């Protein structure tokens, strides 16, 4: 179907032939398997906290889970640019971003586990994630504040050859999925193994449900959230969850730094989801503005409307370029290992993409709701479902917006200049 918006050509986002083919296949899959169902999934899960097994198995069947993990681990061996393309297309098909965010968490955090986890745990988790039988996300946030990761309180005490994890993680995505999927899964959990501050934190593959068996010492609850219902949000309490040494990811004391690498990966994909949903919003707006007549004229013919549309298309294009710049850089650092590029080069570009993608999508969404007028105020209106899902990325998910600004200012002004 042709787009009602003539998006200008952009040679700066030039994809290889393989990447173009990949985009076509994901777009075709998403139009067939995701677009017709996303509103039903969002509604069902908002009413009854249903785990969307149908959605998850479709994503798995298309090879979109754990897609950047190595094939030895059961992943697809894809690149970050391919994951970015997939996220954009998924969020265009499901602009509540529920299915896109399910995919992005199960791409970004398994990737980290594959890079730094021990083979026996990483291999078995990633294989199950890629088959849609398990979930693997991130659990860092605690009730005293998600931005203050360095001071989080959960602990992991040594016991024999392993650890005992205690603490409560709040606002965690995938709680219902971990306990509802047949194999289970869990999260990259940050817990304190040493003294205060970031150097005392370690990362664990904490798996409250593994091989279909729920471990003792874990409880959870689900939150009634505003949107993006097809992926659950809740809290999980580790009341003495025992894990083996093999569940430690990387070395003791490296958890904070590994989490930052994981966030760099996931934030690119968050921003990609936001631009995918923004495209959907702009297209629905264009159809409406070209057909709705007020005072004998189409809405699109009023300059106040057309000029605003022009502004928003421009912001959308700028955000999209930020996303692809960050994805290409990520590939140079992690996949091509190109000399002259290091992990630190990702910090500002990724934070800029996450700083812009959600804000632009929210600005577009709010304007589109105004253009639709009263009809968009009905709870089931698809534009409203989209805006409420995207809102999660403005209020904090995958890192608060001021934290993104802090990272950019620190990187561009210099570390010493932003500390008093
Ligand atoms: C739908 C949803 C899903 C989520 N999923 C997960 C998940 O799977 N795993 C997980 O670990 N967490 C998850 N989170 C939590 C998310 O990571 C946090 O919301 C985020 O880290 C911010 O933490 P906070 O909400 O506690 O806000 P706070 O950290 O308390 O921040 C409050 C306000 O202070 C501002 N602020 C923070 N630092 C500064 C500063 N230095 N200067 C100026 N202002 C500042 C913030 O921008 C914000 O406006 C999710 C959140 C949502 C909404």
JSON list of C-alpha atoms and ligand atoms in Angstrom, two decimals, residues 138-141 145-147 170-173 228 233 392 395-403, ligand 1:
[
{"chain": "A", "resi": 138, "resn": "UNK", "atom": "CA", "xyz": [16.69, -6.10, 32.49]},
{"chain": "A", "resi": 139, "resn": "UNK", "atom": "CA", "xyz": [15.87, -5.60, 36.18]},
{"chain": "A", "resi": 140, "resn": "UNK", "atom": "CA", "xyz": [17.81, -2.67, 37.59]},
{"chain": "A", "resi": 141, "resn": "UNK", "atom": "CA", "xyz": [15.13, -0.22, 38.80]},
{"chain": "A", "resi": 145, "resn": "UNK", "atom": "CA", "xyz": [14.72, 5.73, 41.92]},
{"chain": "A", "resi": 146, "resn": "UNK", "atom": "CA", "xyz": [15.67, 4.13, 38.63]},
{"chain": "A", "resi": 147, "resn": "UNK", "atom": "CA", "xyz": [18.15, 6.83, 37.62]},
{"chain": "A", "resi": 170, "resn": "UNK", "atom": "CA", "xyz": [10.15, -2.23, 40.48]},
{"chain": "A", "resi": 171, "resn": "UNK", "atom": "CA", "xyz": [8.66, -1.26, 37.11]},
{"chain": "A", "resi": 172, "resn": "UNK", "atom": "CA", "xyz": [10.13, -4.30, 35.43]},
{"chain": "A", "resi": 173, "resn": "UNK", "atom": "CA", "xyz": [9.02, -5.33, 31.94]},
{"chain": "A", "resi": 228, "resn": "UNK", "atom": "CA", "xyz": [1.71, -0.83, 25.90]},
{"chain": "A", "resi": 233, "resn": "UNK", "atom": "CA", "xyz": [5.10, -4.31, 33.76]},
{"chain": "A", "resi": 392, "resn": "UNK", "atom": "CA", "xyz": [6.39, 5.07, 28.70]},
{"chain": "A", "resi": 395, "resn": "UNK", "atom": "CA", "xyz": [8.43, 9.06, 31.60]},
{"chain": "A", "resi": 396, "resn": "UNK", "atom": "CA", "xyz": [11.41, 6.81, 32.05]},
{"chain": "A", "resi": 397, "resn": "UNK", "atom": "CA", "xyz": [11.53, 3.34, 30.45]},
{"chain": "A", "resi": 398, "resn": "UNK", "atom": "CA", "xyz": [15.13, 2.46, 29.39]},
{"chain": "A", "resi": 399, "resn": "UNK", "atom": "CA", "xyz": [16.39, 5.56, 31.19]},
{"chain": "A", "resi": 400, "resn": "UNK", "atom": "CA", "xyz": [14.91, 8.95, 32.11]},
{"chain": "A", "resi": 401, "resn": "UNK", "atom": "CA", "xyz": [15.20, 11.73, 29.54]},
{"chain": "A", "resi": 402, "resn": "UNK", "atom": "CA", "xyz": [17.25, 13.96, 31.86]},
{"chain": "A", "resi": 403, "resn": "UNK", "atom": "CA", "xyz": [19.71, 11.10, 32.24]},
{"chain": "B", "resi": 1, "resn": "LIG", "atom": "C1", "xyz": [6.61, 0.97, 31.13]},
{"chain": "B", "resi": 1, "resn": "LIG", "atom": "C2", "xyz": [7.92, 0.92, 31.84]},
{"chain": "B", "resi": 1, "resn": "LIG", "atom": "C3", "xyz": [8.71, -0.19, 31.74]},
{"chain": "B", "resi": 1, "resn": "LIG", "atom": "C4", "xyz": [9.93, -0.28, 32.43]},
{"chain": "B", "resi": 1, "resn": "LIG", "atom": "N1", "xyz": [10.68, -1.42, 32.32]},
{"chain": "B", "resi": 1, "resn": "LIG", "atom": "C5", "xyz": [11.80, -1.54, 33.06]},
{"chain": "B", "resi": 1, "resn": "LIG", "atom": "C6", "xyz": [12.57, -2.75, 33.04]},
{"chain": "B", "resi": 1, "resn": "LIG", "atom": "O1", "xyz": [12.25, -3.69, 32.31]},
{"chain": "B", "resi": 1, "resn": "LIG", "atom": "N2", "xyz": [13.65, -2.85, 33.84]},
{"chain": "B", "resi": 1, "resn": "LIG", "atom": "C7", "xyz": [14.06, -1.83, 34.65]},
{"chain": "B", "resi": 1, "resn": "LIG", "atom": "O2", "xyz": [15.05, -1.99, 35.36]},
{"chain": "B", "resi": 1, "resn": "LIG", "atom": "N3", "xyz": [13.35, -0.66, 34.70]},
{"chain": "B", "resi": 1, "resn": "LIG", "atom": "C8", "xyz": [12.26, -0.50, 33.92]},
{"chain": "B", "resi": 1, "resn": "LIG", "atom": "N4", "xyz": [11.53, 0.67, 33.97]},
{"chain": "B", "resi": 1, "resn": "LIG", "atom": "C9", "xyz": [11.94, 1.73, 34.88]},
{"chain": "B", "resi": 1, "resn": "LIG", "atom": "C10", "xyz": [12.81, 2.78, 34.20]},
{"chain": "B", "resi": 1, "resn": "LIG", "atom": "O3", "xyz": [14.11, 2.29, 34.00]},
{"chain": "B", "resi": 1, "resn": "LIG", "atom": "C11", "xyz": [12.81, 4.01, 35.13]},
{"chain": "B", "resi": 1, "resn": "LIG", "atom": "O4", "xyz": [11.54, 4.61, 34.98]},
{"chain": "B", "resi": 1, "resn": "LIG", "atom": "C12", "xyz": [13.91, 5.01, 34.82]},
{"chain": "B", "resi": 1, "resn": "LIG", "atom": "O5", "xyz": [15.17, 4.48, 35.08]},
{"chain": "B", "resi": 1, "resn": "LIG", "atom": "C13", "xyz": [13.72, 6.29, 35.67]},
{"chain": "B", "resi": 1, "resn": "LIG", "atom": "O6", "xyz": [13.60, 5.95, 37.02]},
{"chain": "B", "resi": 1, "resn": "LIG", "atom": "P1", "xyz": [12.35, 6.48, 37.88]},
{"chain": "B", "resi": 1, "resn": "LIG", "atom": "O7", "xyz": [11.11, 6.26, 37.10]},
{"chain": "B", "resi": 1, "resn": "LIG", "atom": "O8", "xyz": [12.46, 5.85, 39.21]},
{"chain": "B", "resi": 1, "resn": "LIG", "atom": "O9", "xyz": [12.56, 8.04, 37.98]},
{"chain": "B", "resi": 1, "resn": "LIG", "atom": "P2", "xyz": [13.67, 8.78, 38.86]},
{"chain": "B", "resi": 1, "resn": "LIG", "atom": "O10", "xyz": [14.99, 8.16, 38.66]},
{"chain": "B", "resi": 1, "resn": "LIG", "atom": "O11", "xyz": [13.18, 8.93, 40.25]},
{"chain": "B", "resi": 1, "resn": "LIG", "atom": "O12", "xyz": [13.66, 10.20, 38.17]},
{"chain": "B", "resi": 1, "resn": "LIG", "atom": "C14", "xyz": [12.62, 11.16, 38.43]},
{"chain": "B", "resi": 1, "resn": "LIG", "atom": "C15", "xyz": [12.86, 12.40, 37.62]},
{"chain": "B", "resi": 1, "resn": "LIG", "atom": "O13", "xyz": [14.14, 12.92, 37.93]},
{"chain": "B", "resi": 1, "resn": "LIG", "atom": "C16", "xyz": [14.83, 13.23, 36.72]},
{"chain": "B", "resi": 1, "resn": "LIG", "atom": "N5", "xyz": [16.27, 13.08, 36.93]},
{"chain": "B", "resi": 1, "resn": "LIG", "atom": "C17", "xyz": [16.95, 11.94, 37.19]},
{"chain": "B", "resi": 1, "resn": "LIG", "atom": "N6", "xyz": [18.27, 12.19, 37.29]},
{"chain": "B", "resi": 1, "resn": "LIG", "atom": "C18", "xyz": [18.42, 13.53, 37.08]},
{"chain": "B", "resi": 1, "resn": "LIG", "atom": "C19", "xyz": [19.54, 14.40, 37.03]},
{"chain": "B", "resi": 1, "resn": "LIG", "atom": "N7", "xyz": [20.78, 13.95, 37.22]},
{"chain": "B", "resi": 1, "resn": "LIG", "atom": "N8", "xyz": [19.31, 15.71, 36.79]},
{"chain": "B", "resi": 1, "resn": "LIG", "atom": "C20", "xyz": [18.06, 16.20, 36.60]},
{"chain": "B", "resi": 1, "resn": "LIG", "atom": "N9", "xyz": [16.96, 15.41, 36.62]},
{"chain": "B", "resi": 1, "resn": "LIG", "atom": "C21", "xyz": [17.14, 14.10, 36.86]},
{"chain": "B", "resi": 1, "resn": "LIG", "atom": "C22", "xyz": [14.29, 12.23, 35.71]},
{"chain": "B", "resi": 1, "resn": "LIG", "atom": "O14", "xyz": [14.44, 12.70, 34.37]},
{"chain": "B", "resi": 1, "resn": "LIG", "atom": "C23", "xyz": [12.83, 12.16, 36.12]},
{"chain": "B", "resi": 1, "resn": "LIG", "atom": "O15", "xyz": [12.13, 13.20, 35.49]},
{"chain": "B", "resi": 1, "resn": "LIG", "atom": "C24", "xyz": [10.34, 0.80, 33.24]},
{"chain": "B", "resi": 1, "resn": "LIG", "atom": "C25", "xyz": [9.55, 1.97, 33.31]},
{"chain": "B", "resi": 1, "resn": "LIG", "atom": "C26", "xyz": [8.37, 2.02, 32.62]},
{"chain": "B", "resi": 1, "resn": "LIG", "atom": "C27", "xyz": [7.55, 3.29, 32.71]}
]
